[in-house]
Each structure stands twice: as C-alpha cells, then as structure tokens.
Short mmCIF file of C-alpha atoms in Angstrom, two decimals:
data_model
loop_
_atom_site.label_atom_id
_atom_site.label_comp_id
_atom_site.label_asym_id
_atom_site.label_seq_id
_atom_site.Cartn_x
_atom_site.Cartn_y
_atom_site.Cartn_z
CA UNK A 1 149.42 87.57 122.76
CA UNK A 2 146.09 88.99 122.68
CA UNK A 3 145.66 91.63 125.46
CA UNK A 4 142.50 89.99 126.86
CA UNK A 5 144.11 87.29 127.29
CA UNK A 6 147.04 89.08 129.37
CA UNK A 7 144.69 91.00 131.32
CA UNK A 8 143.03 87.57 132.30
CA UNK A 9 146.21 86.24 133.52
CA UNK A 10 146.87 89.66 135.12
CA UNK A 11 143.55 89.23 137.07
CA UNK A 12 144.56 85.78 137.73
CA UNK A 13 147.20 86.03 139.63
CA UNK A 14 146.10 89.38 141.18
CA UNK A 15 142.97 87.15 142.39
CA UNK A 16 145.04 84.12 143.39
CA UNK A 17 147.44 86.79 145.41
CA UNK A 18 144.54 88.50 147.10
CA UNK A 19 142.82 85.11 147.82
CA UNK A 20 146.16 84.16 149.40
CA UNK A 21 146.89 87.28 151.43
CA UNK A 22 143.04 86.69 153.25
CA UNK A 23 144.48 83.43 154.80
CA UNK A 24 147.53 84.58 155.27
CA UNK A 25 147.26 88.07 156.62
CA UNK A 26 147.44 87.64 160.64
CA UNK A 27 145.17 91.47 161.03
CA UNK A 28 141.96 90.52 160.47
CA UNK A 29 140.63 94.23 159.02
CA UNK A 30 144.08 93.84 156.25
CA UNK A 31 142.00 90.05 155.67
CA UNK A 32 138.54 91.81 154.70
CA UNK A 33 140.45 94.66 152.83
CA UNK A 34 142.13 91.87 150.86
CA UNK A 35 138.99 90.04 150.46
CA UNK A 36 137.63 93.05 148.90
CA UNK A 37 140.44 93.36 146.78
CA UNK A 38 139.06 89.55 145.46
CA UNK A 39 136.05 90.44 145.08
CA UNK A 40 136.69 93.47 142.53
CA UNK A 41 139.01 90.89 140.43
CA UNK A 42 136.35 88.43 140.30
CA UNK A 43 134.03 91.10 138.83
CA UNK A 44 137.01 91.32 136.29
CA UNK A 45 136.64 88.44 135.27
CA UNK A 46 132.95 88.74 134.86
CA UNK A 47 133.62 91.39 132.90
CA UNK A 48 135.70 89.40 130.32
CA UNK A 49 133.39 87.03 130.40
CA UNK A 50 131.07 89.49 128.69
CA UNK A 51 128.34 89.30 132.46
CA UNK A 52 128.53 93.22 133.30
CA UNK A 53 125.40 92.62 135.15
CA UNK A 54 127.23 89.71 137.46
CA UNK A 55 130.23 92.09 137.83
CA UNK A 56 128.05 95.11 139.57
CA UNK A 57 126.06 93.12 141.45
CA UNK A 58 129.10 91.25 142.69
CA UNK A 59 130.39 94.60 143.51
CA UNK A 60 127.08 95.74 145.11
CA UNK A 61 126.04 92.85 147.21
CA UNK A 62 129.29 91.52 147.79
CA UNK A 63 132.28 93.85 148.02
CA UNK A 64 130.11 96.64 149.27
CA UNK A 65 126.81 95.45 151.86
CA UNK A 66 128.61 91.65 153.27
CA UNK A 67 131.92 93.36 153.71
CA UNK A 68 131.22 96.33 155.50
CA UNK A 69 128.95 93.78 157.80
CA UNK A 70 132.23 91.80 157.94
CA UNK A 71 134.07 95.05 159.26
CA UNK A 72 131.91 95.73 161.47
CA UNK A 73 131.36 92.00 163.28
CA UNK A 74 135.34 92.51 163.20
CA UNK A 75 135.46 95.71 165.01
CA UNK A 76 132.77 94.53 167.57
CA UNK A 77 134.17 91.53 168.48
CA UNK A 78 137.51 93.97 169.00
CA UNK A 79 140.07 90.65 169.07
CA UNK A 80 142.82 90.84 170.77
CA UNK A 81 146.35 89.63 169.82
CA UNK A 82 147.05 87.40 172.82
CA UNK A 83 143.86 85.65 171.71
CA UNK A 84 145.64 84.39 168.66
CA UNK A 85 148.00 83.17 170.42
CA UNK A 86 145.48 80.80 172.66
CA UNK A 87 144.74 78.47 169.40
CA UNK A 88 145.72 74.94 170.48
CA UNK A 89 147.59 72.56 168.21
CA UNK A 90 145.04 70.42 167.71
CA UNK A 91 143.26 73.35 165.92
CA UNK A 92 146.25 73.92 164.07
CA UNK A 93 146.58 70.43 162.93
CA UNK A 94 142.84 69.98 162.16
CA UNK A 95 143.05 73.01 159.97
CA UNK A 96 146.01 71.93 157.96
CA UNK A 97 143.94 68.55 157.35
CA UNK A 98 140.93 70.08 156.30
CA UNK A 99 142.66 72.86 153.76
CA UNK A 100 144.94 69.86 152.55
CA UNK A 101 142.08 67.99 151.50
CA UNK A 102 140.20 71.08 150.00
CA UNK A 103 143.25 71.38 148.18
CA UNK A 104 143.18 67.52 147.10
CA UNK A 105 139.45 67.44 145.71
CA UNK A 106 139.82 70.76 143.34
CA UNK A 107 143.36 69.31 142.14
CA UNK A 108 141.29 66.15 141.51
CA UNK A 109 138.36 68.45 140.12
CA UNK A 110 140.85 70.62 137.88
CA UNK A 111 142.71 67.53 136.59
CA UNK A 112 139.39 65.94 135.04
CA UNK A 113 137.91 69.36 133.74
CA UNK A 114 137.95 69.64 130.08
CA UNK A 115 137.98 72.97 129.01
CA UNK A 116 136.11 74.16 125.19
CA UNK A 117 138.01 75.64 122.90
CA UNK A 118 136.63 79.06 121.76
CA UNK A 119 134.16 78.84 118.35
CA UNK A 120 133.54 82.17 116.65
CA UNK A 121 130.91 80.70 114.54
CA UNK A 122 128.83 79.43 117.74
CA UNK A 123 129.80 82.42 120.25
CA UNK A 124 126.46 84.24 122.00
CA UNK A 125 127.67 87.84 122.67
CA UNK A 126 124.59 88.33 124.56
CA UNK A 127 124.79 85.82 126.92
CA UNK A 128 125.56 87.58 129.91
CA UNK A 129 123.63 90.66 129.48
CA UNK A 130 120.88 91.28 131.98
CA UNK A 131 118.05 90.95 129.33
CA UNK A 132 118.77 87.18 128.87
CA UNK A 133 119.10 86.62 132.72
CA UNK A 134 116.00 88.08 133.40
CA UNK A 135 113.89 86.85 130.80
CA UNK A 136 115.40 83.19 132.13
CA UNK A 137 114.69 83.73 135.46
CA UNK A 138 111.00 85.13 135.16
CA UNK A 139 110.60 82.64 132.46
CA UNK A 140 112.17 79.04 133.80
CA UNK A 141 112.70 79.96 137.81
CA UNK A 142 109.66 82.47 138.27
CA UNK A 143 108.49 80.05 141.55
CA UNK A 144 111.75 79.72 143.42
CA UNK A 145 111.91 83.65 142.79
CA UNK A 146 108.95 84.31 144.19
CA UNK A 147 109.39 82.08 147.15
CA UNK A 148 112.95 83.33 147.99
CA UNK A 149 110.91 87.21 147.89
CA UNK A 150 108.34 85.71 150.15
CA UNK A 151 111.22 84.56 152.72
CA UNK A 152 112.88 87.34 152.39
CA UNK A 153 109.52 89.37 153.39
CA UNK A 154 108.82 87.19 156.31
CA UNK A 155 112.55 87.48 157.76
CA UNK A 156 111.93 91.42 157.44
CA UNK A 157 108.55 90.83 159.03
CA UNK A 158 110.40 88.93 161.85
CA UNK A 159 112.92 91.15 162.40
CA UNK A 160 110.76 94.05 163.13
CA UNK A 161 108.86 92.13 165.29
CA UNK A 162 112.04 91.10 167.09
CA UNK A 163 113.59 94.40 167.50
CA UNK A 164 110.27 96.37 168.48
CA UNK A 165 110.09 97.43 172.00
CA UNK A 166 107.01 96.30 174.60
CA UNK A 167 105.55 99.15 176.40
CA UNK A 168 107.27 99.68 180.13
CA UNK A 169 110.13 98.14 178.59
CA UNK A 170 113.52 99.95 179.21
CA UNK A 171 115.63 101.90 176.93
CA UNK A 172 119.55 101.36 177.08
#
C-alpha cells in the first residue's frame, strides 16, 4: 500500500474520531479543542490533495481566529452543568430527528457519488497552488471579490461607529 494512501486513511479516521468526539464530548471547551483537532486534519487532507494554500488558510482563519472567538463566547457565557441537565425531551427527540435525517441525505448523497479513478497522463500538479487560485479569482470572480471587500469595509465602518462613545457618555 502506498503510504499516501495510509496516511489518508490515517487522517480519515483521525478526522471522523475528532468530528465525533465534538458531539459527543459533554465539556464544551474539550468540544472546541476537538474541533480544532478537525480542523488541522482537514488541512491534511488539503495537503494531499496538493492545496497548501487551502491548508494554511484553513489553519489561519479557521483553527486559529473562529476558534479562539468560540473559546471565548464559551467562557463568557460560563455554562453551568445543572443547565445541561434542564434540556427537555422534546429537544432531545427533535435533535435525534434532525441528525437522523442529516445522516439519511449524505448516505443517499455518498451512495450516488461516483468517484474518478486517478489518470497520470491528465493529472494538473498545479492545481491547488495559490498562483492558479488567484489568477482565477481576479480573473473569473474579480466583482463578487470586490463586493465581498466593500462589505467587509462597511461592517468595519459600522462597527466603529457602533462602539464609539458620545461625549457625556459614561465609562464602565
């Protein structure tokens, strides 16, 4: 067996453990921590996939800014154990209903999927590598880049204005 392909199914099931342990764990800081632990065997897999540029951002964006964000939302909601223990049935039940079917529409996705066999003759070693993605995305989706920069400058814009203080007004 070639070792890429054991260090995929390595990162499989480490990924399908991980993914696992975030539902399952019952702290939610251990759920984060193990969501983290996802996200750096997704980038992985990225990086098998030959899109290092995917894998660091992943690791970037996701495992480093959104989850420290989620630690601390966790930390200041400070959530108590006899909370958990307040969840009704009918949350319980409605859960189990909607990960049941979740579980029913990928089965039904996975059986249909028809997956291409590898071509040596055909196989782009370059397409994951940053200059392709960026030449693609100034090239084909230069608009809906430049209108996602433009939100994103306005929501700054608004959040300044939000957080600045009025004169006379008090400090806590």
């Amino acid at each position: 067996m070639n070792s890429s392909v054991s260090f995929f199914y390595f990162l499989s099931f480490l990924t399908v453990l991980s993914a696992v342990m975030v539902v399952v764990s019952r702290n939610p800081i251990h759920s984060v921590l193990y969501l983290i632990l996802t996200f750096f065997t997704l980038s992985g897999h990225y990086i098998l996939l030959n899109a290092q540029f995917l894998a660091a951002v992943n690791i970037i964006v996701y495992a480093g800014a959104i989850m420290v964000l989620f630690l601390f939302v966790i930390m200041f909601l400070n959530m108590k154990q006899d909370q958990e223990d307040s969840k009704t049935n009918l949350a319980k039940v409605a859960a189990t209903i909607v990960g049941g079917t979740i579980f029913v529409i990928l089965f039904g996705a996975y059986r249909k999927t028809v997956i291409p066999t590898y071509d040596p003759q055909t196989f782009d070693s370059q397409v994951g590598m940053i200059e392709n993605l960026g030449s693609l995305l100034f090239r084909d989706y230069l608009l809906p880049f430049e209108l996602a920069s433009i939100l994103l400058l306005v929501a700054m814009v608004g959040a300044v204005m939000l957080g600045k203080r009025e004169i006379g007004e008090r400090h806590f």
